């Protein structure tokens, strides 16, 4: 579909890149705000029942200096779970009209 629209060098590229490669840096800079958000969520019994907030909090407390590169590294999983868990919580609160 992109033939003739993008250069062949781009069209035929087979290497894979890392999506949101700066996520570790961005989340690392927001650790204190994210801790506060997790604390607020933990005060909500429904959110505390749905999400493993202690694990997400631990991920922030044990935040590595360097982003995990190996997808089999256990921290890669929690790295993803942190952003997905908080995004899920924000969506639920939005839908319920309680997005504080």
Short mmCIF file of C-alpha atoms in Angstrom, two decimals:
data_model
loop_
_atom_site.label_atom_id
_atom_site.label_comp_id
_atom_site.label_asym_id
_atom_site.label_seq_id
_atom_site.Cartn_x
_atom_site.Cartn_y
_atom_site.Cartn_z
CA UNK A 1 0.00 0.00 0.00
CA UNK A 2 2.90 2.34 0.62
CA UNK A 3 4.73 1.46 -2.59
CA UNK A 4 5.60 4.70 -4.37
CA UNK A 5 4.59 6.74 -1.32
CA UNK A 6 7.51 6.09 1.00
CA UNK A 7 11.12 5.47 0.00
CA UNK A 8 12.08 1.85 -0.68
CA UNK A 9 14.59 2.06 2.17
CA UNK A 10 11.68 2.59 4.55
CA UNK A 11 9.33 0.21 2.76
CA UNK A 12 11.77 -2.70 2.85
CA UNK A 13 13.08 -2.16 6.38
CA UNK A 14 12.96 -5.37 8.43
CA UNK A 15 14.53 -4.21 11.69
CA UNK A 16 12.19 -3.59 14.60
CA UNK A 17 12.36 -0.58 16.83
CA UNK A 18 11.19 0.05 20.36
CA UNK A 19 7.89 1.84 20.66
CA UNK A 20 7.89 4.66 23.23
CA UNK A 21 11.59 4.21 23.86
CA UNK A 22 11.58 7.16 26.26
CA UNK A 23 8.84 5.70 28.49
CA UNK A 24 11.28 4.68 31.23
CA UNK A 25 12.71 8.20 31.39
CA UNK A 26 9.28 9.88 31.34
CA UNK A 27 7.78 7.61 34.01
CA UNK A 28 10.93 7.90 36.09
CA UNK A 29 10.55 11.67 36.17
CA UNK A 30 6.93 11.29 37.31
CA UNK A 31 7.56 8.70 40.04
CA UNK A 32 6.44 10.89 42.93
CA UNK A 33 3.20 11.91 41.20
CA UNK A 34 2.58 8.27 40.25
CA UNK A 35 3.12 7.19 43.87
CA UNK A 36 0.50 9.73 44.95
CA UNK A 37 -1.90 8.45 42.29
CA UNK A 38 -1.40 4.87 43.47
CA UNK A 39 -2.02 5.96 47.07
CA UNK A 40 -5.31 7.62 46.02
CA UNK A 41 -6.33 4.50 44.11
CA UNK A 42 -5.48 2.33 47.13
CA UNK A 43 -7.95 4.37 49.19
CA UNK A 44 -10.72 3.33 46.77
CA UNK A 45 -11.82 -0.22 47.73
CA UNK A 46 -13.03 -1.00 44.21
CA UNK A 47 -9.76 0.04 42.59
CA UNK A 48 -7.74 -1.75 45.26
CA UNK A 49 -9.69 -4.94 44.50
CA UNK A 50 -9.20 -4.66 40.72
CA UNK A 51 -5.54 -3.68 40.53
CA UNK A 52 -2.43 -5.04 42.18
CA UNK A 53 -1.53 -1.63 43.58
CA UNK A 54 1.14 -2.90 46.01
CA UNK A 55 3.00 -4.42 43.06
CA UNK A 56 2.73 -1.19 41.07
CA UNK A 57 3.93 0.80 44.09
CA UNK A 58 6.86 -1.61 44.52
CA UNK A 59 7.76 -1.08 40.86
CA UNK A 60 8.10 2.63 41.50
CA UNK A 61 10.06 2.08 44.71
CA UNK A 62 12.49 -0.29 42.96
CA UNK A 63 12.74 1.76 39.75
CA UNK A 64 16.01 0.88 37.98
CA UNK A 65 18.37 3.60 36.77
CA UNK A 66 18.46 2.10 33.28
CA UNK A 67 15.50 0.93 31.22
CA UNK A 68 15.22 -2.85 30.84
CA UNK A 69 16.12 -3.91 27.32
CA UNK A 70 15.57 -7.67 27.48
CA UNK A 71 11.83 -8.43 27.13
CA UNK A 72 12.33 -11.52 29.32
CA UNK A 73 13.60 -9.38 32.19
CA UNK A 74 10.94 -9.54 34.93
CA UNK A 75 11.12 -5.78 35.28
CA UNK A 76 10.06 -5.39 31.65
CA UNK A 77 6.72 -6.93 32.59
CA UNK A 78 6.10 -4.70 35.60
CA UNK A 79 7.35 -1.72 33.59
CA UNK A 80 4.51 -2.34 31.16
CA UNK A 81 2.02 -3.24 33.91
CA UNK A 82 2.63 0.06 35.67
CA UNK A 83 1.57 2.23 32.74
CA UNK A 84 -1.24 -0.13 31.69
CA UNK A 85 -2.58 -0.44 35.23
CA UNK A 86 -2.68 3.30 35.77
CA UNK A 87 -4.20 3.90 32.34
CA UNK A 88 -6.90 1.33 33.12
CA UNK A 89 -7.65 2.99 36.46
CA UNK A 90 -7.86 6.41 34.82
CA UNK A 91 -10.25 5.07 32.18
CA UNK A 92 -12.51 3.45 34.78
CA UNK A 93 -12.61 6.65 36.82
CA UNK A 94 -13.37 8.64 33.66
CA UNK A 95 -16.23 6.35 32.65
CA UNK A 96 -17.65 6.50 36.16
CA UNK A 97 -17.37 10.29 36.20
CA UNK A 98 -14.83 10.27 39.02
CA UNK A 99 -11.60 11.16 37.23
CA UNK A 100 -9.92 13.04 40.07
#
